[in-house]
Amino acid sequence: MQSTDNFDHIAAALQQPVDLDFELPDPEDEEIPEVEFQKQLDIAWQVCDRFDLQTEIWRGRILRAIRDREKKGGDGRGTGFLKWLKEREISKSQAYAWIQLANSADTLLEEGKLDPNAINNFSKRAFVETAKSSPEVQVMVSEAAQKGDRITRREVRQLTDEWTAMSSELLPEPVKLKAAENALPPRYIAPLVKEMEKLPESHQKSLQKEIAQNPDVDTVKQVTADARSLAKYLKAAAQVQALNEEEVDIETALIEAQRVGCLSIAADLVNQASQLEQTIGKLYMTWKRIGNLADRLYVDTGASTPQLRSLLNCLEPLGSEVMELQLGSVGERTIRLQIQETV
Protein backbone atom coordinates (compact mmCIF):
# COMPACT_ATOMS: atom_id res chain seq x y z
CA MET A 1 0.00 0.00 0.00
CA GLN A 2 2.86 2.34 0.83
CA SER A 3 4.47 1.68 -2.55
CA THR A 4 1.20 2.58 -4.31
CA ASP A 5 0.95 5.79 -2.31
CA ASN A 6 4.49 6.71 -3.28
CA PHE A 7 3.72 6.02 -6.95
CA ASP A 8 0.60 8.18 -6.77
CA HIS A 9 2.63 10.97 -5.18
CA ILE A 10 5.21 10.85 -7.99
CA ALA A 11 2.51 10.73 -10.66
CA ALA A 12 0.83 13.77 -9.11
CA ALA A 13 4.13 15.63 -9.16
CA LEU A 14 4.35 15.08 -12.91
CA GLN A 15 1.05 16.93 -13.30
CA GLN A 16 2.50 19.96 -11.53
CA PRO A 17 5.99 20.50 -12.90
CA VAL A 18 8.30 23.01 -11.27
CA ASP A 19 8.19 26.31 -13.12
CA LEU A 20 11.64 27.86 -13.44
CA ASP A 21 10.76 31.33 -14.68
CA PHE A 22 13.42 33.94 -13.90
CA GLU A 23 13.44 37.65 -14.56
CA LEU A 24 16.99 37.96 -15.79
CA PRO A 25 18.57 41.44 -15.94
CA ASP A 26 18.77 43.09 -19.34
CA PRO A 27 22.39 42.74 -20.57
CA GLU A 28 21.98 46.02 -22.51
CA ASP A 29 20.80 48.01 -19.49
CA GLU A 30 23.86 50.12 -18.63
CA GLU A 31 22.16 51.51 -15.49
CA ILE A 32 22.55 48.16 -13.73
CA PRO A 33 25.95 48.08 -11.95
CA GLU A 34 28.18 45.19 -13.05
CA VAL A 35 28.34 43.79 -9.50
CA GLU A 36 24.53 43.71 -9.25
CA PHE A 37 24.22 42.21 -12.75
CA GLN A 38 26.59 39.38 -11.87
CA LYS A 39 24.88 38.80 -8.52
CA GLN A 40 21.43 38.38 -10.08
CA LEU A 41 22.73 35.90 -12.66
CA ASP A 42 24.65 33.97 -10.02
CA ILE A 43 21.52 33.54 -7.90
CA ALA A 44 19.55 32.25 -10.90
CA TRP A 45 22.38 29.88 -11.78
CA GLN A 46 22.47 28.48 -8.22
CA VAL A 47 18.73 27.78 -8.35
CA CYS A 48 19.22 25.85 -11.60
CA ASP A 49 22.15 23.97 -10.10
CA ARG A 50 20.15 22.97 -7.03
CA PHE A 51 17.21 21.81 -9.11
CA ASP A 52 19.57 19.90 -11.38
CA LEU A 53 21.29 18.23 -8.42
CA GLN A 54 18.02 17.00 -6.91
CA THR A 55 16.87 15.73 -10.31
CA GLU A 56 20.08 13.84 -11.00
CA ILE A 57 20.16 12.25 -7.53
CA TRP A 58 16.70 10.84 -8.22
CA ARG A 59 17.70 9.76 -11.72
CA GLY A 60 20.58 7.87 -10.13
CA ARG A 61 18.27 6.18 -7.62
CA ILE A 62 15.90 5.14 -10.44
CA LEU A 63 18.73 3.75 -12.55
CA ARG A 64 20.18 1.94 -9.54
CA ALA A 65 16.81 0.28 -8.89
CA ILE A 66 16.61 -0.84 -12.52
CA ARG A 67 20.16 -2.19 -12.45
CA ASP A 68 19.69 -4.03 -9.15
CA ARG A 69 16.39 -5.55 -10.32
CA GLU A 70 18.16 -6.78 -13.44
CA LYS A 71 20.93 -8.33 -11.32
CA LYS A 72 18.36 -10.32 -9.37
CA GLY A 73 16.05 -11.48 -12.14
CA GLY A 74 17.80 -10.70 -15.40
CA ASP A 75 19.99 -12.76 -17.68
CA GLY A 76 23.17 -11.87 -15.79
CA ARG A 77 24.46 -9.68 -18.62
CA GLY A 78 22.45 -6.57 -17.84
CA THR A 79 20.53 -6.76 -21.11
CA GLY A 80 17.35 -5.28 -19.64
CA PHE A 81 19.25 -2.42 -18.02
CA LEU A 82 21.07 -1.61 -21.27
CA LYS A 83 17.80 -1.74 -23.19
CA TRP A 84 16.24 0.70 -20.74
CA LEU A 85 19.15 3.10 -21.28
CA LYS A 86 18.99 2.75 -25.06
CA GLU A 87 15.28 3.54 -25.16
CA ARG A 88 15.94 6.79 -23.29
CA GLU A 89 19.15 7.61 -25.16
CA ILE A 90 21.29 7.48 -22.02
CA SER A 91 24.93 6.39 -22.24
CA LYS A 92 26.37 3.90 -19.74
CA SER A 93 28.89 6.46 -18.51
CA GLN A 94 26.13 9.00 -17.83
CA ALA A 95 23.99 6.36 -16.13
CA TYR A 96 26.76 5.31 -13.77
CA ALA A 97 27.64 8.94 -13.07
CA TRP A 98 24.05 9.45 -11.87
CA ILE A 99 24.18 6.22 -9.84
CA GLN A 100 27.41 7.38 -8.21
CA LEU A 101 25.76 10.69 -7.32
CA ALA A 102 22.78 8.86 -5.79
CA ASN A 103 25.11 6.56 -3.83
CA SER A 104 27.00 9.60 -2.51
CA ALA A 105 23.78 11.27 -1.40
CA ASP A 106 22.40 8.16 0.29
CA THR A 107 25.69 7.42 2.06
CA LEU A 108 25.86 10.88 3.60
CA LEU A 109 22.17 10.89 4.53
CA GLU A 110 22.07 7.36 5.97
CA GLU A 111 25.11 7.99 8.15
CA GLY A 112 23.48 11.12 9.54
CA LYS A 113 26.27 13.38 8.37
CA LEU A 114 24.03 15.60 6.31
CA ASP A 115 20.64 17.25 6.76
CA PRO A 116 18.46 16.56 3.68
CA ASN A 117 17.62 20.27 3.54
CA ALA A 118 21.32 21.10 3.10
CA ILE A 119 21.66 19.13 -0.15
CA ASN A 120 20.62 22.20 -2.13
CA ASN A 121 23.80 23.99 -1.02
CA PHE A 122 26.02 21.52 -2.91
CA SER A 123 27.14 21.45 -6.50
CA LYS A 124 27.06 17.99 -8.13
CA ARG A 125 30.83 17.58 -8.19
CA ALA A 126 31.12 18.77 -4.61
CA PHE A 127 28.65 16.11 -3.54
CA VAL A 128 30.65 13.29 -5.11
CA GLU A 129 33.92 14.76 -3.80
CA THR A 130 32.48 14.93 -0.28
CA ALA A 131 31.37 11.29 -0.36
CA LYS A 132 34.94 10.26 -1.28
CA SER A 133 36.48 12.29 1.55
CA SER A 134 37.42 11.09 5.01
CA PRO A 135 34.67 11.02 7.67
CA GLU A 136 36.21 14.05 9.39
CA VAL A 137 36.10 16.10 6.20
CA GLN A 138 32.52 14.98 5.55
CA VAL A 139 31.51 16.36 8.94
CA MET A 140 33.27 19.68 8.27
CA VAL A 141 31.67 20.02 4.82
CA SER A 142 28.22 19.08 6.12
CA GLU A 143 28.45 21.63 8.94
CA ALA A 144 29.35 24.34 6.43
CA ALA A 145 26.44 23.31 4.17
CA GLN A 146 23.97 23.28 7.06
CA LYS A 147 25.05 26.82 7.96
CA GLY A 148 23.96 27.84 4.48
CA ASP A 149 27.39 28.08 2.84
CA ARG A 150 27.56 27.33 -0.88
CA ILE A 151 29.64 24.14 -1.32
CA THR A 152 31.57 23.61 -4.55
CA ARG A 153 34.41 21.21 -5.24
CA ARG A 154 36.86 23.99 -4.42
CA GLU A 155 35.46 24.32 -0.89
CA VAL A 156 35.61 20.54 -0.39
CA ARG A 157 39.24 20.43 -1.50
CA GLN A 158 40.10 23.41 0.69
CA LEU A 159 38.62 21.73 3.77
CA THR A 160 40.37 18.49 2.80
CA ASP A 161 43.69 20.34 2.59
CA GLU A 162 43.07 21.96 5.97
CA TRP A 163 42.31 18.60 7.58
CA THR A 164 45.40 17.03 5.99
CA ALA A 165 47.58 19.85 7.30
CA MET A 166 46.32 19.34 10.84
CA SER A 167 46.04 15.56 11.05
CA SER A 168 48.60 13.79 8.84
CA GLU A 169 51.10 11.71 10.82
CA LEU A 170 53.67 12.32 8.09
CA LEU A 171 54.01 15.98 9.06
CA PRO A 172 56.39 16.93 11.90
CA GLU A 173 55.01 19.06 14.73
CA PRO A 174 56.73 22.32 13.64
CA VAL A 175 54.88 22.11 10.32
CA LYS A 176 51.54 21.43 12.02
CA LEU A 177 52.07 24.41 14.32
CA LYS A 178 52.84 26.67 11.38
CA ALA A 179 49.72 25.39 9.64
CA ALA A 180 47.59 26.07 12.73
CA GLU A 181 48.95 29.63 12.78
CA ASN A 182 48.16 30.02 9.03
CA ALA A 183 51.84 30.66 8.42
CA LEU A 184 51.87 27.63 6.09
CA PRO A 185 48.85 27.54 3.74
CA PRO A 186 47.20 24.10 3.52
CA ARG A 187 47.36 24.23 -0.30
CA TYR A 188 51.13 23.72 -0.04
CA ILE A 189 51.01 21.04 2.63
CA ALA A 190 48.43 18.73 1.03
CA PRO A 191 50.57 18.00 -2.10
CA LEU A 192 53.54 17.30 0.18
CA VAL A 193 51.60 14.67 2.15
CA LYS A 194 50.28 13.14 -1.09
CA GLU A 195 53.82 12.67 -2.45
CA MET A 196 55.29 11.46 0.86
CA GLU A 197 52.64 8.75 1.12
CA LYS A 198 54.19 7.11 -1.96
CA LEU A 199 57.61 6.72 -0.30
CA PRO A 200 59.16 4.10 2.01
CA GLU A 201 59.47 5.05 5.66
CA SER A 202 63.24 5.59 5.42
CA HIS A 203 62.81 8.34 2.83
CA GLN A 204 59.88 9.84 4.67
CA LYS A 205 62.07 10.34 7.73
CA SER A 206 64.79 12.19 5.84
CA LEU A 207 62.23 14.55 4.31
CA GLN A 208 60.49 15.06 7.64
CA LYS A 209 63.81 16.07 9.20
CA GLU A 210 64.43 18.61 6.45
CA ILE A 211 61.07 20.38 6.74
CA ALA A 212 61.19 20.26 10.55
CA GLN A 213 64.41 22.28 10.47
CA ASN A 214 62.95 24.91 8.11
CA PRO A 215 59.13 24.85 8.23
CA ASP A 216 58.53 27.52 5.60
CA VAL A 217 56.80 27.67 2.21
CA ASP A 218 60.01 27.45 0.15
CA THR A 219 61.21 24.37 2.01
CA VAL A 220 57.81 22.69 1.71
CA LYS A 221 57.82 23.32 -2.04
CA GLN A 222 61.35 21.94 -2.42
CA VAL A 223 60.66 18.87 -0.28
CA THR A 224 57.47 18.23 -2.28
CA ALA A 225 59.51 18.32 -5.50
CA ASP A 226 62.11 15.99 -3.95
CA ALA A 227 59.41 13.57 -2.81
CA ARG A 228 57.92 13.57 -6.30
CA SER A 229 61.35 12.82 -7.80
CA LEU A 230 61.96 10.05 -5.27
CA ALA A 231 58.65 8.42 -6.13
CA LYS A 232 59.44 8.55 -9.86
CA TYR A 233 62.93 7.20 -9.20
CA LEU A 234 61.65 4.24 -7.20
CA LYS A 235 58.89 3.42 -9.69
CA ALA A 236 61.23 3.60 -12.68
CA ALA A 237 64.08 1.73 -10.98
CA ALA A 238 61.84 -1.27 -10.35
CA GLN A 239 61.22 -1.53 -14.10
CA VAL A 240 64.82 -1.13 -15.37
CA GLN A 241 66.31 -4.52 -16.23
CA ALA A 242 69.81 -3.03 -16.53
CA LEU A 243 69.82 -2.42 -12.77
CA ASN A 244 69.23 -6.12 -12.15
CA GLU A 245 72.55 -7.13 -13.74
CA GLU A 246 74.45 -5.80 -10.75
CA GLU A 247 73.40 -5.48 -7.14
CA VAL A 248 72.80 -1.73 -7.14
CA ASP A 249 71.80 -0.35 -3.73
CA ILE A 250 68.94 1.86 -4.87
CA GLU A 251 68.29 3.23 -1.39
CA THR A 252 71.89 4.40 -0.94
CA ALA A 253 71.99 5.79 -4.48
CA LEU A 254 68.93 7.88 -3.67
CA ILE A 255 70.49 9.24 -0.51
CA GLU A 256 73.69 10.10 -2.37
CA ALA A 257 71.80 11.85 -5.17
CA GLN A 258 69.81 13.86 -2.66
CA ARG A 259 72.93 14.77 -0.68
CA VAL A 260 74.76 16.21 -3.70
CA GLY A 261 71.66 18.01 -4.99
CA CYS A 262 71.09 16.03 -8.18
CA LEU A 263 68.07 13.96 -7.21
CA SER A 264 65.88 15.22 -10.07
CA ILE A 265 68.61 14.44 -12.62
CA ALA A 266 69.08 10.91 -11.24
CA ALA A 267 65.33 10.35 -11.25
CA ASP A 268 65.06 11.55 -14.85
CA LEU A 269 67.97 9.32 -15.91
CA VAL A 270 66.36 6.21 -14.44
CA ASN A 271 62.98 7.16 -15.90
CA GLN A 272 64.50 7.63 -19.37
CA ALA A 273 66.29 4.29 -19.04
CA SER A 274 62.99 2.62 -18.24
CA GLN A 275 61.34 4.22 -21.26
CA LEU A 276 64.26 3.21 -23.51
CA GLU A 277 64.01 -0.43 -22.46
CA GLN A 278 60.26 -0.39 -23.15
CA THR A 279 60.91 1.22 -26.53
CA ILE A 280 63.47 -1.47 -27.39
CA GLY A 281 60.91 -4.15 -26.56
CA LYS A 282 58.29 -2.48 -28.76
CA LEU A 283 60.88 -2.03 -31.53
CA TYR A 284 61.72 -5.72 -31.45
CA MET A 285 58.07 -6.80 -31.70
CA THR A 286 57.45 -4.33 -34.57
CA TRP A 287 60.61 -5.54 -36.34
CA LYS A 288 59.43 -9.15 -36.11
CA ARG A 289 56.00 -8.17 -37.39
CA ILE A 290 57.47 -6.35 -40.41
CA GLY A 291 59.60 -9.39 -41.27
CA ASN A 292 56.62 -11.75 -41.11
CA LEU A 293 54.39 -9.47 -43.19
CA ALA A 294 57.14 -8.97 -45.79
CA ASP A 295 57.57 -12.75 -46.15
CA ARG A 296 53.81 -13.24 -46.63
CA LEU A 297 53.60 -10.42 -49.16
CA TYR A 298 56.57 -11.77 -51.12
CA VAL A 299 54.81 -15.12 -51.53
CA ASP A 300 51.59 -13.45 -52.75
CA THR A 301 53.20 -11.06 -55.28
CA GLY A 302 54.89 -11.50 -58.63
CA ALA A 303 55.26 -10.03 -62.13
CA SER A 304 51.58 -9.08 -62.26
CA THR A 305 51.98 -6.66 -59.30
CA PRO A 306 55.08 -4.59 -60.12
CA GLN A 307 54.14 -1.58 -57.96
CA LEU A 308 53.28 -3.81 -54.99
CA ARG A 309 56.59 -5.64 -55.43
CA SER A 310 58.34 -2.25 -55.56
CA LEU A 311 56.70 -1.25 -52.27
CA LEU A 312 57.86 -4.52 -50.76
CA ASN A 313 61.43 -3.98 -51.92
CA CYS A 314 61.50 -0.55 -50.28
CA LEU A 315 60.12 -1.69 -46.91
CA GLU A 316 61.66 -5.15 -46.62
CA PRO A 317 65.05 -3.81 -45.38
CA LEU A 318 63.32 -2.60 -42.21
CA GLY A 319 62.84 -6.25 -41.31
CA SER A 320 66.48 -7.19 -41.87
CA GLU A 321 69.14 -7.51 -39.18
CA VAL A 322 70.54 -4.07 -39.97
CA MET A 323 68.11 -1.17 -40.29
CA GLU A 324 69.10 2.22 -41.64
CA LEU A 325 67.35 5.54 -41.09
CA GLN A 326 68.32 9.02 -42.24
CA LEU A 327 67.61 11.87 -39.84
CA GLY A 328 66.94 15.34 -41.21
CA SER A 329 65.39 16.47 -44.46
CA VAL A 330 68.62 16.12 -46.46
CA GLY A 331 70.08 13.11 -44.71
CA GLU A 332 72.23 15.07 -42.28
CA ARG A 333 72.82 11.95 -40.21
CA THR A 334 72.37 8.23 -40.80
CA ILE A 335 71.40 5.90 -37.98
CA ARG A 336 72.01 2.16 -38.30
CA LEU A 337 70.47 -0.30 -35.88
CA GLN A 338 71.40 -3.97 -35.71
CA ILE A 339 69.14 -6.51 -34.01
CA GLN A 340 70.62 -9.85 -32.98
CA GLU A 341 68.43 -12.51 -31.41
CA THR A 342 69.89 -14.89 -28.85
CA VAL A 343 68.12 -17.83 -27.33
XYZ file of C-alpha atoms in Angstrom:
343
model
C 0.000 0.000 0.000
C 2.859 2.339 0.829
C 4.467 1.677 -2.554
C 1.199 2.577 -4.311
C 0.955 5.787 -2.307
C 4.490 6.713 -3.282
C 3.725 6.024 -6.946
C 0.603 8.180 -6.772
C 2.627 10.970 -5.183
C 5.207 10.853 -7.993
C 2.511 10.732 -10.657
C 0.835 13.770 -9.107
C 4.135 15.634 -9.159
C 4.346 15.076 -12.909
C 1.052 16.934 -13.300
C 2.504 19.957 -11.528
C 5.992 20.499 -12.898
C 8.298 23.006 -11.266
C 8.193 26.313 -13.119
C 11.638 27.861 -13.438
C 10.762 31.325 -14.679
C 13.423 33.937 -13.896
C 13.441 37.646 -14.564
C 16.994 37.965 -15.791
C 18.573 41.438 -15.942
C 18.767 43.088 -19.339
C 22.390 42.745 -20.574
C 21.979 46.019 -22.509
C 20.801 48.007 -19.491
C 23.857 50.116 -18.628
C 22.157 51.509 -15.493
C 22.553 48.157 -13.726
C 25.946 48.077 -11.954
C 28.184 45.194 -13.049
C 28.336 43.789 -9.504
C 24.535 43.709 -9.249
C 24.216 42.208 -12.755
C 26.590 39.377 -11.870
C 24.879 38.796 -8.515
C 21.429 38.376 -10.080
C 22.725 35.902 -12.661
C 24.648 33.968 -10.018
C 21.518 33.542 -7.897
C 19.551 32.252 -10.898
C 22.385 29.879 -11.777
C 22.471 28.484 -8.222
C 18.728 27.783 -8.355
C 19.215 25.849 -11.602
C 22.148 23.975 -10.101
C 20.148 22.966 -7.035
C 17.207 21.808 -9.114
C 19.567 19.897 -11.378
C 21.288 18.227 -8.418
C 18.022 16.997 -6.910
C 16.874 15.728 -10.314
C 20.083 13.835 -10.995
C 20.156 12.252 -7.532
C 16.699 10.835 -8.222
C 17.698 9.760 -11.721
C 20.576 7.868 -10.131
C 18.269 6.177 -7.616
C 15.904 5.144 -10.441
C 18.731 3.748 -12.546
C 20.180 1.939 -9.540
C 16.814 0.282 -8.891
C 16.611 -0.845 -12.520
C 20.161 -2.188 -12.446
C 19.690 -4.025 -9.146
C 16.387 -5.547 -10.325
C 18.163 -6.781 -13.444
C 20.928 -8.333 -11.321
C 18.361 -10.319 -9.367
C 16.048 -11.481 -12.137
C 17.796 -10.703 -15.402
C 19.990 -12.763 -17.683
C 23.173 -11.874 -15.795
C 24.463 -9.684 -18.617
C 22.447 -6.572 -17.836
C 20.528 -6.758 -21.113
C 17.355 -5.283 -19.635
C 19.254 -2.419 -18.024
C 21.071 -1.608 -21.270
C 17.798 -1.741 -23.194
C 16.245 0.699 -20.743
C 19.150 3.101 -21.278
C 18.992 2.747 -25.056
C 15.276 3.542 -25.163
C 15.941 6.785 -23.287
C 19.146 7.613 -25.162
C 21.287 7.477 -22.016
C 24.926 6.389 -22.242
C 26.367 3.899 -19.743
C 28.894 6.459 -18.514
C 26.132 8.995 -17.834
C 23.987 6.364 -16.130
C 26.757 5.310 -13.771
C 27.644 8.941 -13.066
C 24.050 9.449 -11.873
C 24.179 6.216 -9.845
C 27.410 7.383 -8.210
C 25.761 10.686 -7.317
C 22.785 8.860 -5.788
C 25.110 6.561 -3.826
C 26.996 9.599 -2.513
C 23.778 11.268 -1.399
C 22.402 8.157 0.286
C 25.691 7.417 2.064
C 25.859 10.882 3.596
C 22.172 10.886 4.527
C 22.074 7.356 5.971
C 25.111 7.990 8.155
C 23.477 11.115 9.539
C 26.271 13.378 8.366
C 24.026 15.598 6.307
C 20.642 17.248 6.762
C 18.460 16.560 3.682
C 17.621 20.271 3.543
C 21.325 21.097 3.100
C 21.663 19.132 -0.153
C 20.620 22.202 -2.128
C 23.800 23.988 -1.016
C 26.022 21.525 -2.906
C 27.141 21.448 -6.503
C 27.057 17.993 -8.133
C 30.831 17.585 -8.188
C 31.118 18.766 -4.608
C 28.646 16.106 -3.539
C 30.652 13.286 -5.113
C 33.921 14.764 -3.797
C 32.476 14.926 -0.277
C 31.368 11.289 -0.364
C 34.940 10.257 -1.283
C 36.477 12.286 1.550
C 37.424 11.087 5.005
C 34.674 11.024 7.674
C 36.208 14.053 9.392
C 36.097 16.101 6.202
C 32.523 14.978 5.546
C 31.507 16.363 8.945
C 33.270 19.677 8.265
C 31.671 20.023 4.818
C 28.224 19.080 6.116
C 28.452 21.625 8.941
C 29.345 24.339 6.427
C 26.443 23.310 4.169
C 23.973 23.282 7.056
C 25.054 26.821 7.959
C 23.960 27.842 4.475
C 27.393 28.077 2.839
C 27.565 27.333 -0.883
C 29.644 24.142 -1.321
C 31.569 23.609 -4.548
C 34.406 21.206 -5.242
C 36.860 23.987 -4.422
C 35.456 24.320 -0.889
C 35.612 20.541 -0.389
C 39.241 20.435 -1.503
C 40.096 23.407 0.693
C 38.623 21.730 3.767
C 40.374 18.490 2.801
C 43.691 20.337 2.592
C 43.075 21.956 5.972
C 42.306 18.600 7.581
C 45.398 17.032 5.995
C 47.578 19.850 7.301
C 46.315 19.340 10.838
C 46.038 15.561 11.052
C 48.604 13.788 8.845
C 51.099 11.712 10.824
C 53.673 12.316 8.087
C 54.014 15.977 9.057
C 56.386 16.931 11.904
C 55.011 19.064 14.727
C 56.734 22.320 13.640
C 54.880 22.109 10.318
C 51.542 21.426 12.021
C 52.070 24.407 14.325
C 52.838 26.670 11.376
C 49.719 25.387 9.638
C 47.590 26.068 12.729
C 48.947 29.632 12.783
C 48.158 30.016 9.035
C 51.841 30.662 8.420
C 51.869 27.628 6.094
C 48.853 27.541 3.738
C 47.196 24.097 3.516
C 47.365 24.228 -0.297
C 51.127 23.717 -0.044
C 51.010 21.042 2.631
C 48.428 18.730 1.027
C 50.574 17.997 -2.100
C 53.543 17.297 0.183
C 51.597 14.675 2.146
C 50.284 13.143 -1.086
C 53.820 12.668 -2.450
C 55.293 11.460 0.864
C 52.640 8.746 1.119
C 54.189 7.108 -1.957
C 57.610 6.716 -0.305
C 59.158 4.099 2.007
C 59.465 5.046 5.658
C 63.238 5.588 5.418
C 62.809 8.338 2.829
C 59.880 9.842 4.670
C 62.073 10.344 7.734
C 64.791 12.194 5.842
C 62.229 14.549 4.311
C 60.492 15.061 7.642
C 63.810 16.068 9.202
C 64.431 18.614 6.453
C 61.068 20.376 6.740
C 61.186 20.260 10.554
C 64.409 22.284 10.466
C 62.948 24.914 8.115
C 59.130 24.848 8.234
C 58.531 27.523 5.601
C 56.802 27.666 2.209
C 60.008 27.452 0.149
C 61.214 24.367 2.012
C 57.814 22.689 1.712
C 57.819 23.325 -2.042
C 61.349 21.945 -2.420
C 60.658 18.871 -0.282
C 57.471 18.232 -2.281
C 59.511 18.322 -5.498
C 62.113 15.990 -3.948
C 59.414 13.569 -2.810
C 57.921 13.572 -6.296
C 61.353 12.822 -7.805
C 61.963 10.053 -5.271
C 58.646 8.417 -6.132
C 59.439 8.555 -9.861
C 62.933 7.204 -9.202
C 61.654 4.241 -7.202
C 58.890 3.418 -9.688
C 61.226 3.600 -12.678
C 64.081 1.732 -10.978
C 61.845 -1.273 -10.353
C 61.223 -1.533 -14.104
C 64.820 -1.134 -15.370
C 66.314 -4.518 -16.233
C 69.807 -3.030 -16.528
C 69.817 -2.416 -12.774
C 69.230 -6.123 -12.150
C 72.546 -7.127 -13.740
C 74.454 -5.801 -10.746
C 73.405 -5.483 -7.138
C 72.802 -1.728 -7.144
C 71.800 -0.351 -3.734
C 68.939 1.861 -4.867
C 68.290 3.231 -1.388
C 71.891 4.399 -0.942
C 71.994 5.788 -4.484
C 68.930 7.885 -3.670
C 70.490 9.239 -0.509
C 73.690 10.095 -2.365
C 71.801 11.855 -5.168
C 69.807 13.857 -2.663
C 72.931 14.770 -0.676
C 74.757 16.212 -3.700
C 71.659 18.009 -4.988
C 71.086 16.028 -8.184
C 68.069 13.960 -7.211
C 65.878 15.224 -10.067
C 68.615 14.437 -12.616
C 69.085 10.914 -11.245
C 65.328 10.355 -11.254
C 65.061 11.553 -14.848
C 67.967 9.322 -15.905
C 66.356 6.209 -14.438
C 62.980 7.163 -15.895
C 64.495 7.632 -19.365
C 66.290 4.289 -19.039
C 62.987 2.616 -18.239
C 61.339 4.216 -21.261
C 64.257 3.211 -23.507
C 64.005 -0.431 -22.463
C 60.262 -0.389 -23.145
C 60.911 1.221 -26.530
C 63.473 -1.473 -27.395
C 60.915 -4.146 -26.559
C 58.286 -2.478 -28.765
C 60.882 -2.028 -31.528
C 61.724 -5.722 -31.452
C 58.073 -6.798 -31.696
C 57.452 -4.335 -34.565
C 60.608 -5.537 -36.340
C 59.431 -9.154 -36.108
C 56.002 -8.165 -37.387
C 57.467 -6.353 -40.407
C 59.600 -9.392 -41.273
C 56.619 -11.752 -41.113
C 54.392 -9.470 -43.189
C 57.138 -8.967 -45.793
C 57.572 -12.752 -46.147
C 53.815 -13.245 -46.634
C 53.600 -10.418 -49.160
C 56.566 -11.775 -51.122
C 54.812 -15.117 -51.534
C 51.590 -13.452 -52.751
C 53.200 -11.063 -55.279
C 54.889 -11.498 -58.634
C 55.263 -10.033 -62.126
C 51.579 -9.079 -62.262
C 51.981 -6.663 -59.302
C 55.078 -4.591 -60.120
C 54.140 -1.585 -57.957
C 53.283 -3.806 -54.992
C 56.593 -5.636 -55.427
C 58.343 -2.247 -55.564
C 56.697 -1.249 -52.274
C 57.861 -4.522 -50.758
C 61.431 -3.977 -51.916
C 61.501 -0.554 -50.282
C 60.119 -1.692 -46.913
C 61.658 -5.148 -46.625
C 65.054 -3.814 -45.378
C 63.316 -2.600 -42.209
C 62.836 -6.254 -41.306
C 66.484 -7.190 -41.874
C 69.142 -7.513 -39.181
C 70.543 -4.066 -39.973
C 68.111 -1.171 -40.295
C 69.100 2.220 -41.644
C 67.349 5.536 -41.091
C 68.321 9.015 -42.245
C 67.609 11.874 -39.843
C 66.937 15.336 -41.205
C 65.393 16.470 -44.464
C 68.624 16.116 -46.461
C 70.080 13.109 -44.713
C 72.233 15.072 -42.285
C 72.822 11.952 -40.207
C 72.370 8.232 -40.797
C 71.401 5.897 -37.979
C 72.012 2.157 -38.298
C 70.469 -0.304 -35.877
C 71.401 -3.968 -35.708
C 69.143 -6.507 -34.007
C 70.620 -9.848 -32.980
C 68.425 -12.506 -31.412
C 69.886 -14.890 -28.854
C 68.118 -17.829 -27.326
